[in-house]
Amino acid sequence: AQKVTQAQTEISVVEKEDVTLDCVYETRDTTYYLFWYKQPPSGELVFLIRRNSFDEQNEISGRYSWNFQKSTSSFNFTITASQVVDSAVYFCALSEREGGSEKLVFGKGMKLTVNP
Amino acid sequence: EAGVAQSPRYKIIEKRQSVAFWCNPISGHATLYWYQQILGQGPKLLIQFQNNGVVDDSQLPKDRFSAERLKGVDSTLKIQPAKLEDSAVYLCASSLNRVDTGELFFGEGSRLTVL
């Protein structure tokens, strides 16, 4: 079975600090997709990024950046100059193909608290 | 564009009672998902529909959970009879295409407490 591990369960930082959220995955598929989702207190998960297994380029979007390293099966997420609005639970996910269908397998999530 | 709508937001029931949750996906989204999120864990897929057909229900406890998506639009998830361990947030999501090429749009969830 495929698996997503987010070792950190909770992190607390002060505003403007940089913070990195770790994600390690296991899969036997050669083609797969990795995702990050944000879950604010309101409850709905918000899509942040999708990365396919053939694209190891790092990506930057504003204060967010992602580091995908196939050699270590990691897909880490860094928030630069964190803000209070970044407080949320962040989930890493892996697309899994099973029985002809695809589904997302989520990690347990990491709760980020950014204090003013 | 309207997002994924779910109701009710909160429900408290006693064990062995029944409950139903409703989801209206984003217009035009063919794929609809129900996830169960237990406190402190990531969402777990219960069932996936493509239009009105079931694609994956391998993790749905079929002795007590059922779901349908009549007419390929909105969907209902039912639990009967509920157990204490069913206390969770039930998230509905929809996507235009397959999960690995399209992003999922989630509703705010329905929080179930079973006493």
Tab-separated table of C-alpha atoms in Angstrom:
chain	number	residue	atom	x	y	z
A	1	ALA	CA	0.000	0.000	0.000
A	2	GLN	CA	1.118	3.476	-0.700
A	3	LYS	CA	1.863	5.740	2.175
A	4	VAL	CA	2.412	9.378	3.047
A	5	THR	CA	4.288	10.356	6.194
A	6	GLN	CA	4.265	13.779	7.753
A	7	ALA	CA	6.515	13.322	10.735
A	8	GLN	CA	5.779	16.681	12.328
A	9	THR	CA	2.345	16.869	13.890
A	10	GLU	CA	2.422	20.449	15.100
A	11	ILE	CA	4.680	23.474	14.652
A	12	SER	CA	4.417	26.896	16.202
A	13	VAL	CA	6.360	29.859	14.832
A	14	VAL	CA	6.405	33.604	15.182
A	15	GLU	CA	5.281	35.736	12.294
A	16	LYS	CA	7.932	36.368	9.600
A	17	GLU	CA	9.798	33.167	10.395
A	18	ASP	CA	10.353	30.654	7.612
A	19	VAL	CA	8.921	27.188	8.168
A	20	THR	CA	9.348	23.914	6.283
A	21	LEU	CA	6.769	21.135	6.337
A	22	ASP	CA	8.183	17.703	5.580
A	23	CYS	CA	6.520	14.983	3.533
A	24	VAL	CA	7.901	11.540	2.721
A	25	TYR	CA	6.022	9.104	0.515
A	26	GLU	CA	6.167	5.466	-0.537
A	27	THR	CA	4.882	4.161	-3.831
A	28	ARG	CA	5.521	1.397	-6.320
A	29	ASP	CA	4.009	3.366	-9.165
A	30	THR	CA	6.430	4.896	-11.654
A	31	THR	CA	3.921	7.577	-12.528
A	32	TYR	CA	2.288	9.347	-9.653
A	33	TYR	CA	1.229	12.770	-8.448
A	34	LEU	CA	1.916	14.568	-5.208
A	35	PHE	CA	-0.219	17.278	-3.684
A	36	TRP	CA	-0.318	19.748	-0.837
A	37	TYR	CA	-3.620	20.900	0.642
A	38	LYS	CA	-4.325	23.501	3.311
A	39	GLN	CA	-7.169	23.099	5.801
A	40	PRO	CA	-8.002	26.359	7.598
A	41	PRO	CA	-10.230	26.381	10.702
A	42	SER	CA	-13.324	26.652	8.505
A	43	GLY	CA	-12.746	23.034	7.496
A	44	GLU	CA	-12.575	22.890	3.718
A	45	LEU	CA	-9.364	21.628	2.179
A	46	VAL	CA	-7.814	24.037	-0.276
A	47	PHE	CA	-5.606	22.785	-3.099
A	48	LEU	CA	-2.131	24.343	-3.125
A	49	ILE	CA	-0.020	22.405	-5.615
A	50	ARG	CA	0.170	19.278	-7.765
A	51	ARG	CA	3.469	17.811	-8.949
A	52	ASN	CA	3.912	14.800	-11.225
A	53	SER	CA	6.653	12.256	-10.711
A	54	PHE	CA	8.512	13.263	-13.874
A	55	ASP	CA	8.896	16.887	-12.912
A	56	GLU	CA	11.506	17.434	-10.228
A	57	GLN	CA	11.825	21.142	-10.714
A	58	ASN	CA	11.274	23.119	-7.593
A	59	GLU	CA	8.375	25.513	-7.689
A	60	ILE	CA	7.869	28.896	-6.110
A	61	SER	CA	4.571	30.708	-5.784
A	62	GLY	CA	4.813	33.895	-3.797
A	63	ARG	CA	5.857	32.977	-0.269
A	64	TYR	CA	5.333	29.270	-0.945
A	65	SER	CA	7.941	26.944	-2.391
A	66	TRP	CA	8.106	23.212	-2.910
A	67	ASN	CA	11.129	20.920	-3.074
A	68	PHE	CA	10.512	17.559	-4.763
A	69	GLN	CA	13.336	15.024	-4.495
A	70	LYS	CA	12.657	11.612	-5.966
A	71	SER	CA	15.933	10.217	-4.616
A	72	THR	CA	14.700	10.666	-1.055
A	73	SER	CA	10.960	10.318	-1.841
A	74	SER	CA	10.286	13.688	-0.317
A	75	PHE	CA	8.071	16.595	-1.255
A	76	ASN	CA	8.699	19.361	1.247
A	77	PHE	CA	6.837	22.643	1.497
A	78	THR	CA	8.378	25.897	2.722
A	79	ILE	CA	6.542	29.039	3.733
A	80	THR	CA	8.789	32.084	3.719
A	81	ALA	CA	8.056	35.017	6.015
A	82	SER	CA	5.058	33.284	7.587
A	83	GLN	CA	1.910	35.214	8.400
A	84	VAL	CA	-0.888	34.636	10.878
A	85	VAL	CA	-3.202	33.732	7.969
A	86	ASP	CA	-0.953	30.765	7.235
A	87	SER	CA	-2.187	29.107	10.425
A	88	ALA	CA	-3.892	25.900	9.320
A	89	VAL	CA	-3.427	22.171	9.014
A	90	TYR	CA	-1.410	21.205	5.967
A	91	PHE	CA	-1.768	17.844	4.262
A	92	CYS	CA	0.544	16.150	1.833
A	93	ALA	CA	-1.146	13.625	-0.467
A	94	LEU	CA	-0.205	11.045	-3.074
A	95	SER	CA	-2.360	9.849	-5.919
A	96	GLU	CA	-2.764	6.095	-5.816
A	97	ARG	CA	-3.874	3.890	-8.670
A	98	GLU	CA	-5.748	0.843	-7.487
A	99	GLY	CA	-8.075	-1.382	-9.440
A	100	GLY	CA	-8.214	0.989	-12.365
A	101	SER	CA	-9.186	4.058	-10.377
A	102	GLU	CA	-7.191	6.876	-8.857
A	103	LYS	CA	-7.590	8.225	-5.379
A	104	LEU	CA	-5.705	10.521	-3.057
A	105	VAL	CA	-3.966	9.095	-0.001
A	106	PHE	CA	-3.420	11.777	2.601
A	107	GLY	CA	-0.835	12.102	5.328
A	108	LYS	CA	-1.985	12.784	8.868
A	109	GLY	CA	-1.440	16.497	8.500
A	110	MET	CA	0.703	19.057	10.253
A	111	LYS	CA	-0.845	21.854	12.275
A	112	LEU	CA	0.937	25.153	11.794
A	113	THR	CA	0.331	27.995	14.210
A	114	VAL	CA	1.787	31.383	13.340
A	115	ASN	CA	1.791	33.747	16.270
A	116	PRO	CA	1.877	37.526	15.868
B	1	GLU	CA	-18.535	30.063	-9.183
B	2	ALA	CA	-20.313	28.287	-6.362
B	3	GLY	CA	-18.236	25.814	-4.388
B	4	VAL	CA	-19.099	22.372	-3.067
B	5	ALA	CA	-22.111	22.612	-0.777
B	6	GLN	CA	-22.663	20.255	2.126
B	7	SER	CA	-25.348	19.944	4.769
B	8	PRO	CA	-25.843	19.749	7.622
B	9	ARG	CA	-22.660	21.316	9.012
B	10	TYR	CA	-23.112	19.660	12.381
B	11	LYS	CA	-25.061	16.649	13.591
B	12	ILE	CA	-25.211	14.988	16.987
B	13	ILE	CA	-26.896	11.612	17.294
B	14	GLU	CA	-26.901	8.671	19.640
B	15	LYS	CA	-25.356	5.355	18.676
B	16	ARG	CA	-27.592	3.086	16.651
B	17	GLN	CA	-29.445	6.065	15.178
B	18	SER	CA	-29.225	6.942	11.516
B	19	VAL	CA	-27.952	10.074	9.772
B	20	ALA	CA	-27.716	11.365	6.221
B	21	PHE	CA	-25.416	13.927	4.684
B	22	TRP	CA	-25.985	15.762	1.447
B	23	CYS	CA	-23.515	17.128	-1.071
B	24	ASN	CA	-23.933	19.286	-4.147
B	25	PRO	CA	-20.719	19.389	-6.187
B	26	ILE	CA	-19.476	22.151	-8.426
B	27	SER	CA	-21.516	22.340	-11.596
B	28	GLY	CA	-20.031	20.253	-14.366
B	29	HIS	CA	-17.775	18.174	-12.153
B	30	ALA	CA	-18.155	14.545	-13.124
B	31	THR	CA	-16.296	13.023	-10.198
B	32	LEU	CA	-17.567	13.175	-6.636
B	33	TYR	CA	-15.847	11.868	-3.517
B	34	TRP	CA	-16.838	11.273	0.088
B	35	TYR	CA	-14.014	11.345	2.611
B	36	GLN	CA	-14.047	10.592	6.319
B	37	GLN	CA	-11.725	12.658	8.492
B	38	ILE	CA	-11.316	11.477	12.059
B	39	LEU	CA	-9.891	14.037	14.475
B	40	GLY	CA	-6.131	14.288	14.136
B	41	GLN	CA	-5.961	12.267	10.935
B	42	GLY	CA	-5.939	12.900	7.240
B	43	PRO	CA	-9.044	12.359	5.131
B	44	LYS	CA	-9.752	8.788	4.082
B	45	LEU	CA	-11.673	8.057	0.908
B	46	LEU	CA	-14.967	6.275	1.480
B	47	ILE	CA	-16.447	6.290	-1.999
B	48	GLN	CA	-15.806	7.813	-5.410
B	49	PHE	CA	-18.415	8.359	-8.112
B	50	GLN	CA	-17.866	9.056	-11.783
B	51	ASN	CA	-21.140	10.612	-12.917
B	52	ASN	CA	-23.689	8.320	-11.236
B	53	GLY	CA	-21.528	5.195	-11.214
B	54	VAL	CA	-19.371	3.984	-8.334
B	55	VAL	CA	-15.656	3.891	-9.194
B	56	ASP	CA	-14.244	2.928	-5.797
B	57	ASP	CA	-16.023	1.977	-2.589
B	58	SER	CA	-13.392	-0.372	-1.225
B	59	GLN	CA	-13.103	1.480	2.087
B	60	LEU	CA	-16.823	2.041	2.642
B	61	PRO	CA	-18.164	-0.031	5.582
B	62	LYS	CA	-21.053	-1.380	3.566
B	63	ASP	CA	-22.819	-2.969	6.494
B	64	ARG	CA	-23.702	0.482	7.792
B	65	PHE	CA	-22.730	3.091	5.208
B	66	SER	CA	-24.424	3.699	1.894
B	67	ALA	CA	-24.124	6.416	-0.700
B	68	GLU	CA	-25.846	7.316	-3.900
B	69	ARG	CA	-25.532	9.879	-6.620
B	70	LEU	CA	-28.755	9.828	-8.521
B	71	LYS	CA	-28.711	11.674	-11.850
B	72	GLY	CA	-24.970	12.194	-11.525
B	73	VAL	CA	-25.209	15.478	-9.666
B	74	ASP	CA	-25.766	15.693	-5.911
B	75	SER	CA	-25.086	12.861	-3.546
B	76	THR	CA	-26.230	11.504	-0.204
B	77	LEU	CA	-24.164	9.552	2.311
B	78	LYS	CA	-26.091	7.591	4.939
B	79	ILE	CA	-24.990	5.854	8.096
B	80	GLN	CA	-27.342	3.342	9.700
B	81	PRO	CA	-26.881	2.368	12.481
B	82	ALA	CA	-24.187	4.755	13.683
B	83	LYS	CA	-21.387	3.664	15.987
B	84	LEU	CA	-19.246	5.754	18.307
B	85	GLU	CA	-16.264	5.384	15.980
B	86	ASP	CA	-18.193	7.060	13.183
B	87	SER	CA	-17.659	10.417	14.905
B	88	ALA	CA	-15.756	12.383	12.293
B	89	VAL	CA	-16.018	15.098	9.692
B	90	TYR	CA	-17.464	13.875	6.407
B	91	LEU	CA	-15.988	15.788	3.513
B	92	CYS	CA	-17.420	15.885	0.051
B	93	ALA	CA	-15.196	16.825	-2.870
B	94	SER	CA	-15.581	17.083	-6.604
B	95	SER	CA	-13.268	17.279	-9.560
B	96	LEU	CA	-13.575	17.892	-13.251
B	97	ASN	CA	-11.288	15.050	-14.224
B	98	ARG	CA	-9.308	12.202	-12.731
B	99	VAL	CA	-7.764	12.941	-9.370
B	100	ASP	CA	-4.190	12.866	-10.562
B	101	THR	CA	-4.649	15.411	-13.271
B	102	GLY	CA	-7.242	17.626	-11.696
B	103	GLU	CA	-7.440	19.274	-8.359
B	104	LEU	CA	-10.155	18.352	-5.894
B	105	PHE	CA	-12.527	20.994	-4.563
B	106	PHE	CA	-13.754	20.290	-1.058
B	107	GLY	CA	-16.800	21.378	0.848
B	108	GLU	CA	-16.612	22.570	4.442
B	109	GLY	CA	-17.647	19.179	5.738
B	110	SER	CA	-20.342	17.754	7.972
B	111	ARG	CA	-19.210	17.147	11.525
B	112	LEU	CA	-20.844	14.092	13.098
B	113	THR	CA	-20.774	13.371	16.819
B	114	VAL	CA	-22.094	10.000	17.930
B	115	LEU	CA	-22.882	9.760	21.657
